[in-house]
Amino acid sequence: MPLLTVLLLGACAQQPSDTGAPAPDGAQLAGRTFLSTGLVRDGKPSELVQGTRITLTVHPDGRIGAIAGCNSMGGAADFTGGKLHVDGASLATTEMGCSPELHAQDKMISDLLTADPRWDLNGDVLTLRTDTVQLTLQDQESADPDRSLAGTRWAVESTVDKDSVSSVPTKPGGVYLEFADGKVTGSTGCNRLGGNAVVNGDKITFSGIFSTRRACSGDLGTLERAVMKTLRGEVTYKITADRLELTGADGQGLQLRVSAAPSPSAS
């Protein structure tokens, strides 16, 4: 057999792993959070539910976590061989009540994570793909850095009561909180509020919270009670990009987002 033919046959038989480059194992993803930048389904660009973004976190201990706009999900993950393997039976998901559109989006992401998608990391851009779905994400640190708790106006978007989430029934930015110098100020959508807010690690201890005394009825009254109930005692806070979560020990909480509206005190 001619030497050239032998060389060509040898090259064709060689697998990508024979080139000396190890198959990706996901080590470069550990400890990073990625935010969705694009979604393609059945070859066509697809929009997420308005106001939502997919968040994917790869924990250093090998677990993966995801939020698709409503519930949180997570479980053990294996990235070896260029595929993400998540055992569907071990993928734990919270069970908060949300709109049908958000539940459908949750299911879409859950199905993607448990379908052994191929993954690729190019710089800060992570891509997960199956034969029908391609999700593109970017490292949060470059795509959308965490905001500072203090000096930011946080608009309340939703209230959380254990296993249910309710949208705020008022104009965007009408319910907000601001933190500075161990204090919190803001609005419940009906009354102004203020008090002490001492930060220690990932905890905020609220005390001496007061509000003006305008009567609030209907949905505004319900919203005010939810806000005031959250701002008491020790509360866990978490900032991811432009979003803030406040969670009390009783499961009462708030979901907030950076407000584009200027603070009244800054105007």
PDB file of N, CA and C in Angstrom, residues 52-150:
ATOM      1  N   THR A  52     -37.929  38.068  31.831  1.00  0.00           N
ATOM      2  CA  THR A  52     -37.210  36.948  32.439  1.00  0.00           C
ATOM      3  C   THR A  52     -35.879  36.712  31.734  1.00  0.00           C
ATOM      4  N   ARG A  53     -35.028  35.996  32.421  1.00  0.00           N
ATOM      5  CA  ARG A  53     -33.714  35.642  31.898  1.00  0.00           C
ATOM      6  C   ARG A  53     -33.291  34.335  32.548  1.00  0.00           C
ATOM      7  N   ILE A  54     -32.712  33.430  31.774  1.00  0.00           N
ATOM      8  CA  ILE A  54     -32.261  32.164  32.336  1.00  0.00           C
ATOM      9  C   ILE A  54     -30.938  32.373  33.066  1.00  0.00           C
ATOM     10  N   THR A  55     -30.877  31.905  34.301  1.00  0.00           N
ATOM     11  CA  THR A  55     -29.639  31.958  35.088  1.00  0.00           C
ATOM     12  C   THR A  55     -29.162  30.540  35.340  1.00  0.00           C
ATOM     13  N   LEU A  56     -27.898  30.275  35.029  1.00  0.00           N
ATOM     14  CA  LEU A  56     -27.316  28.947  35.210  1.00  0.00           C
ATOM     15  C   LEU A  56     -26.051  29.085  36.050  1.00  0.00           C
ATOM     16  N   THR A  57     -26.018  28.396  37.187  1.00  0.00           N
ATOM     17  CA  THR A  57     -24.867  28.453  38.087  1.00  0.00           C
ATOM     18  C   THR A  57     -24.237  27.075  38.211  1.00  0.00           C
ATOM     19  N   VAL A  58     -22.916  27.026  38.056  1.00  0.00           N
ATOM     20  CA  VAL A  58     -22.168  25.779  38.244  1.00  0.00           C
ATOM     21  C   VAL A  58     -21.402  25.911  39.557  1.00  0.00           C
ATOM     22  N   HIS A  59     -21.825  25.148  40.551  1.00  0.00           N
ATOM     23  CA  HIS A  59     -21.221  25.249  41.878  1.00  0.00           C
ATOM     24  C   HIS A  59     -19.896  24.483  41.933  1.00  0.00           C
ATOM     25  N   PRO A  60     -18.971  24.916  42.780  1.00  0.00           N
ATOM     26  CA  PRO A  60     -17.671  24.238  42.881  1.00  0.00           C
ATOM     27  C   PRO A  60     -17.768  22.774  43.281  1.00  0.00           C
ATOM     28  N   ASP A  61     -18.861  22.373  43.966  1.00  0.00           N
ATOM     29  CA  ASP A  61     -18.980  20.993  44.428  1.00  0.00           C
ATOM     30  C   ASP A  61     -19.588  20.061  43.375  1.00  0.00           C
ATOM     31  N   GLY A  62     -19.782  20.569  42.149  1.00  0.00           N
ATOM     32  CA  GLY A  62     -20.286  19.710  41.085  1.00  0.00           C
ATOM     33  C   GLY A  62     -21.778  19.794  40.859  1.00  0.00           C
ATOM     34  N   ARG A  63     -22.479  20.594  41.665  1.00  0.00           N
ATOM     35  CA  ARG A  63     -23.912  20.759  41.453  1.00  0.00           C
ATOM     36  C   ARG A  63     -24.169  21.875  40.448  1.00  0.00           C
ATOM     37  N   ILE A  64     -25.347  21.817  39.864  1.00  0.00           N
ATOM     38  CA  ILE A  64     -25.757  22.859  38.938  1.00  0.00           C
ATOM     39  C   ILE A  64     -27.082  23.438  39.431  1.00  0.00           C
ATOM     40  N   GLY A  65     -27.275  24.730  39.232  1.00  0.00           N
ATOM     41  CA  GLY A  65     -28.515  25.374  39.616  1.00  0.00           C
ATOM     42  C   GLY A  65     -29.010  26.231  38.468  1.00  0.00           C
ATOM     43  N   ALA A  66     -30.319  26.339  38.338  1.00  0.00           N
ATOM     44  CA  ALA A  66     -30.886  27.135  37.254  1.00  0.00           C
ATOM     45  C   ALA A  66     -32.174  27.798  37.710  1.00  0.00           C
ATOM     46  N   ILE A  67     -32.415  28.984  37.183  1.00  0.00           N
ATOM     47  CA  ILE A  67     -33.669  29.699  37.384  1.00  0.00           C
ATOM     48  C   ILE A  67     -34.148  30.140  36.018  1.00  0.00           C
ATOM     49  N   ALA A  68     -35.384  29.767  35.689  1.00  0.00           N
ATOM     50  CA  ALA A  68     -35.920  30.061  34.361  1.00  0.00           C
ATOM     51  C   ALA A  68     -37.000  31.126  34.392  1.00  0.00           C
ATOM     52  N   GLY A  69     -37.125  31.833  35.512  1.00  0.00           N
ATOM     53  CA  GLY A  69     -38.107  32.894  35.597  1.00  0.00           C
ATOM     54  C   GLY A  69     -39.157  32.671  36.651  1.00  0.00           C
ATOM     55  N   CYS A  70     -39.259  31.448  37.155  1.00  0.00           N
ATOM     56  CA  CYS A  70     -40.253  31.163  38.189  1.00  0.00           C
ATOM     57  C   CYS A  70     -39.610  30.346  39.295  1.00  0.00           C
ATOM     58  N   ASN A  71     -39.449  29.037  39.067  1.00  0.00           N
ATOM     59  CA  ASN A  71     -38.899  28.157  40.089  1.00  0.00           C
ATOM     60  C   ASN A  71     -37.390  27.984  39.948  1.00  0.00           C
ATOM     61  N   SER A  72     -36.772  27.613  41.060  1.00  0.00           N
ATOM     62  CA  SER A  72     -35.356  27.264  41.060  1.00  0.00           C
ATOM     63  C   SER A  72     -35.228  25.757  40.946  1.00  0.00           C
ATOM     64  N   MET A  73     -34.189  25.305  40.247  1.00  0.00           N
ATOM     65  CA  MET A  73     -33.951  23.874  40.110  1.00  0.00           C
ATOM     66  C   MET A  73     -32.466  23.604  40.259  1.00  0.00           C
ATOM     67  N   GLY A  74     -32.142  22.389  40.688  1.00  0.00           N
ATOM     68  CA  GLY A  74     -30.731  22.075  40.859  1.00  0.00           C
ATOM     69  C   GLY A  74     -30.514  20.608  41.151  1.00  0.00           C
ATOM     70  N   GLY A  75     -29.269  20.184  40.937  1.00  0.00           N
ATOM     71  CA  GLY A  75     -28.914  18.793  41.174  1.00  0.00           C
ATOM     72  C   GLY A  75     -27.472  18.534  40.789  1.00  0.00           C
ATOM     73  N   ALA A  76     -27.038  17.297  40.960  1.00  0.00           N
ATOM     74  CA  ALA A  76     -25.677  16.909  40.599  1.00  0.00           C
ATOM     75  C   ALA A  76     -25.518  16.933  39.087  1.00  0.00           C
ATOM     76  N   ALA A  77     -24.341  17.353  38.633  1.00  0.00           N
ATOM     77  CA  ALA A  77     -24.092  17.477  37.199  1.00  0.00           C
ATOM     78  C   ALA A  77     -22.738  16.888  36.833  1.00  0.00           C
ATOM     79  N   ASP A  78     -22.647  16.372  35.618  1.00  0.00           N
ATOM     80  CA  ASP A  78     -21.410  15.814  35.079  1.00  0.00           C
ATOM     81  C   ASP A  78     -21.175  16.431  33.709  1.00  0.00           C
ATOM     82  N   PHE A  79     -20.031  17.120  33.553  1.00  0.00           N
ATOM     83  CA  PHE A  79     -19.731  17.811  32.300  1.00  0.00           C
ATOM     84  C   PHE A  79     -18.705  17.078  31.439  1.00  0.00           C
ATOM     85  N   THR A  80     -18.309  15.894  31.818  1.00  0.00           N
ATOM     86  CA  THR A  80     -17.238  15.204  31.108  1.00  0.00           C
ATOM     87  C   THR A  80     -17.659  14.815  29.701  1.00  0.00           C
ATOM     88  N   GLY A  81     -16.651  14.765  28.809  1.00  0.00           N
ATOM     89  CA  GLY A  81     -16.899  14.330  27.444  1.00  0.00           C
ATOM     90  C   GLY A  81     -17.630  15.335  26.581  1.00  0.00           C
ATOM     91  N   GLY A  82     -17.722  16.592  27.032  1.00  0.00           N
ATOM     92  CA  GLY A  82     -18.379  17.606  26.223  1.00  0.00           C
ATOM     93  C   GLY A  82     -19.888  17.575  26.286  1.00  0.00           C
ATOM     94  N   LYS A  83     -20.456  16.809  27.227  1.00  0.00           N
ATOM     95  CA  LYS A  83     -21.894  16.767  27.406  1.00  0.00           C
ATOM     96  C   LYS A  83     -22.233  17.046  28.865  1.00  0.00           C
ATOM     97  N   LEU A  84     -23.364  17.709  29.064  1.00  0.00           N
ATOM     98  CA  LEU A  84     -23.865  17.965  30.412  1.00  0.00           C
ATOM     99  C   LEU A  84     -24.880  16.883  30.746  1.00  0.00           C
ATOM    100  N   HIS A  85     -24.570  16.118  31.786  1.00  0.00           N
ATOM    101  CA  HIS A  85     -25.500  15.069  32.210  1.00  0.00           C
ATOM    102  C   HIS A  85     -26.058  15.423  33.582  1.00  0.00           C
ATOM    103  N   VAL A  86     -27.377  15.565  33.652  1.00  0.00           N
ATOM    104  CA  VAL A  86     -28.084  15.797  34.901  1.00  0.00           C
ATOM    105  C   VAL A  86     -29.168  14.733  35.010  1.00  0.00           C
ATOM    106  N   ASP A  87     -29.122  13.971  36.071  1.00  0.00           N
ATOM    107  CA  ASP A  87     -30.117  12.924  36.271  1.00  0.00           C
ATOM    108  C   ASP A  87     -31.466  13.563  36.575  1.00  0.00           C
ATOM    109  N   GLY A  88     -32.447  13.311  35.694  1.00  0.00           N
ATOM    110  CA  GLY A  88     -33.768  13.897  35.882  1.00  0.00           C
ATOM    111  C   GLY A  88     -34.399  13.540  37.200  1.00  0.00           C
ATOM    112  N   ALA A  89     -34.122  12.332  37.692  1.00  0.00           N
ATOM    113  CA  ALA A  89     -34.723  11.890  38.950  1.00  0.00           C
ATOM    114  C   ALA A  89     -34.170  12.662  40.144  1.00  0.00           C
ATOM    115  N   SER A  90     -32.965  13.194  40.003  1.00  0.00           N
ATOM    116  CA  SER A  90     -32.345  13.903  41.124  1.00  0.00           C
ATOM    117  C   SER A  90     -32.414  15.416  40.969  1.00  0.00           C
ATOM    118  N   LEU A  91     -33.038  15.902  39.884  1.00  0.00           N
ATOM    119  CA  LEU A  91     -33.152  17.346  39.682  1.00  0.00           C
ATOM    120  C   LEU A  91     -34.284  17.884  40.560  1.00  0.00           C
ATOM    121  N   ALA A  92     -33.908  18.565  41.626  1.00  0.00           N
ATOM    122  CA  ALA A  92     -34.899  19.104  42.562  1.00  0.00           C
ATOM    123  C   ALA A  92     -35.394  20.457  42.072  1.00  0.00           C
ATOM    124  N   THR A  93     -36.690  20.691  42.196  1.00  0.00           N
ATOM    125  CA  THR A  93     -37.309  21.928  41.730  1.00  0.00           C
ATOM    126  C   THR A  93     -38.265  22.452  42.783  1.00  0.00           C
ATOM    127  N   THR A  94     -38.191  23.755  43.037  1.00  0.00           N
ATOM    128  CA  THR A  94     -39.173  24.350  43.930  1.00  0.00           C
ATOM    129  C   THR A  94     -40.547  24.305  43.247  1.00  0.00           C
ATOM    130  N   GLU A  95     -41.582  24.545  44.015  1.00  0.00           N
ATOM    131  CA  GLU A  95     -42.935  24.387  43.475  1.00  0.00           C
ATOM    132  C   GLU A  95     -43.775  25.631  43.733  1.00  0.00           C
ATOM    133  N   MET A  96     -43.248  26.774  43.344  1.00  0.00           N
ATOM    134  CA  MET A  96     -43.992  28.009  43.502  1.00  0.00           C
ATOM    135  C   MET A  96     -45.034  28.128  42.390  1.00  0.00           C
ATOM    136  N   GLY A  97     -46.166  28.725  42.735  1.00  0.00           N
ATOM    137  CA  GLY A  97     -47.206  28.920  41.743  1.00  0.00           C
ATOM    138  C   GLY A  97     -46.906  30.120  40.868  1.00  0.00           C
ATOM    139  N   CYS A  98     -46.869  29.910  39.554  1.00  0.00           N
ATOM    140  CA  CYS A  98     -46.573  30.987  38.613  1.00  0.00           C
ATOM    141  C   CYS A  98     -47.510  30.871  37.417  1.00  0.00           C
ATOM    142  N   SER A  99     -47.392  31.795  36.481  1.00  0.00           N
ATOM    143  CA  SER A  99     -48.249  31.789  35.307  1.00  0.00           C
ATOM    144  C   SER A  99     -47.956  30.565  34.438  1.00  0.00           C
ATOM    145  N   PRO A 100     -48.924  30.147  33.598  1.00  0.00           N
ATOM    146  CA  PRO A 100     -48.682  29.014  32.696  1.00  0.00           C
ATOM    147  C   PRO A 100     -47.468  29.227  31.792  1.00  0.00           C
ATOM    148  N   GLU A 101     -47.252  30.477  31.359  1.00  0.00           N
ATOM    149  CA  GLU A 101     -46.109  30.763  30.489  1.00  0.00           C
ATOM    150  C   GLU A 101     -44.788  30.513  31.211  1.00  0.00           C
ATOM    151  N   LEU A 102     -44.716  30.911  32.478  1.00  0.00           N
ATOM    152  CA  LEU A 102     -43.498  30.702  33.246  1.00  0.00           C
ATOM    153  C   LEU A 102     -43.295  29.226  33.563  1.00  0.00           C
ATOM    154  N   HIS A 103     -44.368  28.523  33.863  1.00  0.00           N
ATOM    155  CA  HIS A 103     -44.233  27.082  34.106  1.00  0.00           C
ATOM    156  C   HIS A 103     -43.746  26.362  32.847  1.00  0.00           C
ATOM    157  N   ALA A 104     -44.237  26.773  31.685  1.00  0.00           N
ATOM    158  CA  ALA A 104     -43.793  26.170  30.422  1.00  0.00           C
ATOM    159  C   ALA A 104     -42.313  26.450  30.188  1.00  0.00           C
ATOM    160  N   GLN A 105     -41.863  27.649  30.556  1.00  0.00           N
ATOM    161  CA  GLN A 105     -40.449  27.989  30.395  1.00  0.00           C
ATOM    162  C   GLN A 105     -39.587  27.184  31.364  1.00  0.00           C
ATOM    163  N   ASP A 106     -40.079  27.011  32.592  1.00  0.00           N
ATOM    164  CA  ASP A 106     -39.383  26.137  33.548  1.00  0.00           C
ATOM    165  C   ASP A 106     -39.182  24.744  32.959  1.00  0.00           C
ATOM    166  N   LYS A 107     -40.254  24.199  32.388  1.00  0.00           N
ATOM    167  CA  LYS A 107     -40.196  22.843  31.840  1.00  0.00           C
ATOM    168  C   LYS A 107     -39.231  22.767  30.666  1.00  0.00           C
ATOM    169  N   MET A 108     -39.223  23.798  29.837  1.00  0.00           N
ATOM    170  CA  MET A 108     -38.314  23.816  28.701  1.00  0.00           C
ATOM    171  C   MET A 108     -36.859  23.734  29.155  1.00  0.00           C
ATOM    172  N   ILE A 109     -36.505  24.492  30.200  1.00  0.00           N
ATOM    173  CA  ILE A 109     -35.134  24.475  30.697  1.00  0.00           C
ATOM    174  C   ILE A 109     -34.837  23.164  31.415  1.00  0.00           C
ATOM    175  N   SER A 110     -35.790  22.664  32.194  1.00  0.00           N
ATOM    176  CA  SER A 110     -35.604  21.373  32.857  1.00  0.00           C
ATOM    177  C   SER A 110     -35.381  20.266  31.830  1.00  0.00           C
ATOM    178  N   ASP A 111     -36.170  20.273  30.763  1.00  0.00           N
ATOM    179  CA  ASP A 111     -36.017  19.264  29.712  1.00  0.00           C
ATOM    180  C   ASP A 111     -34.653  19.376  29.040  1.00  0.00           C
ATOM    181  N   LEU A 112     -34.193  20.607  28.826  1.00  0.00           N
ATOM    182  CA  LEU A 112     -32.882  20.815  28.199  1.00  0.00           C
ATOM    183  C   LEU A 112     -31.763  20.272  29.075  1.00  0.00           C
ATOM    184  N   LEU A 113     -31.816  20.589  30.367  1.00  0.00           N
ATOM    185  CA  LEU A 113     -30.745  20.161  31.273  1.00  0.00           C
ATOM    186  C   LEU A 113     -30.674  18.645  31.418  1.00  0.00           C
ATOM    187  N   THR A 114     -31.791  17.966  31.281  1.00  0.00           N
ATOM    188  CA  THR A 114     -31.819  16.506  31.463  1.00  0.00           C
ATOM    189  C   THR A 114     -31.759  15.745  30.145  1.00  0.00           C
ATOM    190  N   ALA A 115     -31.470  16.468  29.049  1.00  0.00           N
ATOM    191  CA  ALA A 115     -31.397  15.823  27.729  1.00  0.00           C
ATOM    192  C   ALA A 115     -29.964  15.572  27.282  1.00  0.00           C
ATOM    193  N   ASP A 116     -29.006  15.617  28.224  1.00  0.00           N
ATOM    194  CA  ASP A 116     -27.584  15.435  27.892  1.00  0.00           C
ATOM    195  C   ASP A 116     -27.131  16.381  26.781  1.00  0.00           C
ATOM    196  N   PRO A 117     -27.356  17.691  26.939  1.00  0.00           N
ATOM    197  CA  PRO A 117     -26.963  18.624  25.872  1.00  0.00           C
ATOM    198  C   PRO A 117     -25.450  18.699  25.717  1.00  0.00           C
ATOM    199  N   ARG A 118     -25.012  18.924  24.495  1.00  0.00           N
ATOM    200  CA  ARG A 118     -23.595  19.204  24.258  1.00  0.00           C
ATOM    201  C   ARG A 118     -23.317  20.623  24.763  1.00  0.00           C
ATOM    202  N   TRP A 119     -22.119  20.841  25.275  1.00  0.00           N
ATOM    203  CA  TRP A 119     -21.787  22.167  25.767  1.00  0.00           C
ATOM    204  C   TRP A 119     -20.449  22.609  25.222  1.00  0.00           C
ATOM    205  N   ASP A 120     -20.311  23.919  25.113  1.00  0.00           N
ATOM    206  CA  ASP A 120     -19.068  24.495  24.597  1.00  0.00           C
ATOM    207  C   ASP A 120     -18.859  25.847  25.263  1.00  0.00           C
ATOM    208  N   LEU A 121     -17.635  26.105  25.701  1.00  0.00           N
ATOM    209  CA  LEU A 121     -17.289  27.387  26.316  1.00  0.00           C
ATOM    210  C   LEU A 121     -16.285  28.090  25.423  1.00  0.00           C
ATOM    211  N   ASN A 122     -16.660  29.249  24.917  1.00  0.00           N
ATOM    212  CA  ASN A 122     -15.786  30.049  24.060  1.00  0.00           C
ATOM    213  C   ASN A 122     -15.609  31.407  24.722  1.00  0.00           C
ATOM    214  N   GLY A 123     -14.485  31.577  25.420  1.00  0.00           N
ATOM    215  CA  GLY A 123     -14.293  32.793  26.198  1.00  0.00           C
ATOM    216  C   GLY A 123     -15.273  32.827  27.353  1.00  0.00           C
ATOM    217  N   ASP A 124     -16.128  33.836  27.384  1.00  0.00           N
ATOM    218  CA  ASP A 124     -17.137  33.951  28.432  1.00  0.00           C
ATOM    219  C   ASP A 124     -18.500  33.440  27.987  1.00  0.00           C
ATOM    220  N   VAL A 125     -18.577  32.865  26.793  1.00  0.00           N
ATOM    221  CA  VAL A 125     -19.865  32.444  26.234  1.00  0.00           C
ATOM    222  C   VAL A 125     -20.019  30.931  26.324  1.00  0.00           C
ATOM    223  N   LEU A 126     -21.066  30.498  27.003  1.00  0.00           N
ATOM    224  CA  LEU A 126     -21.376  29.085  27.164  1.00  0.00           C
ATOM    225  C   LEU A 126     -22.579  28.747  26.290  1.00  0.00           C
ATOM    226  N   THR A 127     -22.485  27.649  25.547  1.00  0.00           N
ATOM    227  CA  THR A 127     -23.581  27.208  24.695  1.00  0.00           C
ATOM    228  C   THR A 127     -23.983  25.790  25.076  1.00  0.00           C
ATOM    229  N   LEU A 128     -25.281  25.583  25.266  1.00  0.00           N
ATOM    230  CA  LEU A 128     -25.860  24.262  25.481  1.00  0.00           C
ATOM    231  C   LEU A 128     -26.740  23.966  24.276  1.00  0.00           C
ATOM    232  N   ARG A 129     -26.590  22.768  23.674  1.00  0.00           N
ATOM    233  CA  ARG A 129     -27.388  22.476  22.487  1.00  0.00           C
ATOM    234  C   ARG A 129     -27.787  21.011  22.411  1.00  0.00           C
ATOM    235  N   THR A 130     -28.993  20.807  21.959  1.00  0.00           N
ATOM    236  CA  THR A 130     -29.481  19.488  21.568  1.00  0.00           C
ATOM    237  C   THR A 130     -29.836  19.580  20.083  1.00  0.00           C
ATOM    238  N   ASP A 131     -30.480  18.567  19.555  1.00  0.00           N
ATOM    239  CA  ASP A 131     -30.855  18.610  18.147  1.00  0.00           C
ATOM    240  C   ASP A 131     -31.931  19.652  17.866  1.00  0.00           C
ATOM    241  N   THR A 132     -32.663  20.081  18.903  1.00  0.00           N
ATOM    242  CA  THR A 132     -33.775  21.018  18.689  1.00  0.00           C
ATOM    243  C   THR A 132     -33.645  22.335  19.437  1.00  0.00           C
ATOM    244  N   VAL A 133     -32.779  22.404  20.433  1.00  0.00           N
ATOM    245  CA  VAL A 133     -32.671  23.610  21.262  1.00  0.00           C
ATOM    246  C   VAL A 133     -31.219  24.034  21.383  1.00  0.00           C
ATOM    247  N   GLN A 134     -30.981  25.332  21.275  1.00  0.00           N
ATOM    248  CA  GLN A 134     -29.656  25.891  21.552  1.00  0.00           C
ATOM    249  C   GLN A 134     -29.827  27.103  22.463  1.00  0.00           C
ATOM    250  N   LEU A 135     -29.205  27.024  23.639  1.00  0.00           N
ATOM    251  CA  LEU A 135     -29.253  28.107  24.617  1.00  0.00           C
ATOM    252  C   LEU A 135     -27.857  28.704  24.752  1.00  0.00           C
ATOM    253  N   THR A 136     -27.754  30.000  24.523  1.00  0.00           N
ATOM    254  CA  THR A 136     -26.486  30.709  24.639  1.00  0.00           C
ATOM    255  C   THR A 136     -26.506  31.569  25.882  1.00  0.00           C
ATOM    256  N   LEU A 137     -25.424  31.490  26.665  1.00  0.00           N
ATOM    257  CA  LEU A 137     -25.328  32.245  27.911  1.00  0.00           C
ATOM    258  C   LEU A 137     -23.961  32.915  27.993  1.00  0.00           C
ATOM    259  N   GLN A 138     -23.872  33.976  28.772  1.00  0.00           N
ATOM    260  CA  GLN A 138     -22.611  34.677  28.974  1.00  0.00           C
ATOM    261  C   GLN A 138     -22.307  34.777  30.458  1.00  0.00           C
ATOM    262  N   ASP A 139     -21.024  34.672  30.790  1.00  0.00           N
ATOM    263  CA  ASP A 139     -20.607  34.790  32.180  1.00  0.00           C
ATOM    264  C   ASP A 139     -21.170  36.076  32.769  1.00  0.00           C
ATOM    265  N   GLN A 140     -21.839  35.944  33.898  1.00  0.00           N
ATOM    266  CA  GLN A 140     -22.517  37.087  34.504  1.00  0.00           C
ATOM    267  C   GLN A 140     -21.567  38.227  34.835  1.00  0.00           C
ATOM    268  N   GLU A 141     -20.332  37.917  35.208  1.00  0.00           N
ATOM    269  CA  GLU A 141     -19.390  38.960  35.612  1.00  0.00           C
ATOM    270  C   GLU A 141     -19.086  39.915  34.473  1.00  0.00           C
ATOM    271  N   SER A 142     -19.120  39.421  33.236  1.00  0.00           N
ATOM    272  CA  SER A 142     -18.889  40.307  32.097  1.00  0.00           C
ATOM    273  C   SER A 142     -20.194  40.781  31.481  1.00  0.00           C
ATOM    274  N   ALA A 143     -21.245  39.954  31.548  1.00  0.00           N
ATOM    275  CA  ALA A 143     -22.522  40.318  30.922  1.00  0.00           C
ATOM    276  C   ALA A 143     -23.296  41.333  31.749  1.00  0.00           C
ATOM    277  N   ASP A 144     -23.300  41.152  33.060  1.00  0.00           N
ATOM    278  CA  ASP A 144     -24.149  41.984  33.918  1.00  0.00           C
ATOM    279  C   ASP A 144     -23.658  41.868  35.355  1.00  0.00           C
ATOM    280  N   PRO A 145     -22.638  42.637  35.744  1.00  0.00           N
ATOM    281  CA  PRO A 145     -22.053  42.509  37.094  1.00  0.00           C
ATOM    282  C   PRO A 145     -23.079  42.763  38.191  1.00  0.00           C
ATOM    283  N   ASP A 146     -22.826  42.165  39.359  1.00  0.00           N
ATOM    284  CA  ASP A 146     -23.691  42.380  40.521  1.00  0.00           C
ATOM    285  C   ASP A 146     -23.692  43.858  40.901  1.00  0.00           C
ATOM    286  N   ARG A 147     -24.876  44.381  41.173  1.00  0.00           N
ATOM    287  CA  ARG A 147     -24.984  45.754  41.654  1.00  0.00           C
ATOM    288  C   ARG A 147     -24.696  45.797  43.149  1.00  0.00           C
ATOM    289  N   SER A 148     -24.430  46.988  43.632  1.00  0.00           N
ATOM    290  CA  SER A 148     -24.208  47.199  45.059  1.00  0.00           C
ATOM    291  C   SER A 148     -25.556  47.319  45.759  1.00  0.00           C
ATOM    292  N   LEU A 149     -25.661  46.718  46.944  1.00  0.00           N
ATOM    293  CA  LEU A 149     -26.904  46.845  47.707  1.00  0.00           C
ATOM    294  C   LEU A 149     -27.166  48.302  48.047  1.00  0.00           C
ATOM    295  N   ALA A 150     -26.153  48.973  48.561  1.00  0.00           N
ATOM    296  CA  ALA A 150     -26.298  50.376  48.953  1.00  0.00           C
ATOM    297  C   ALA A 150     -26.152  51.280  47.734  1.00  0.00           C
TER     298      ALA A 150
END
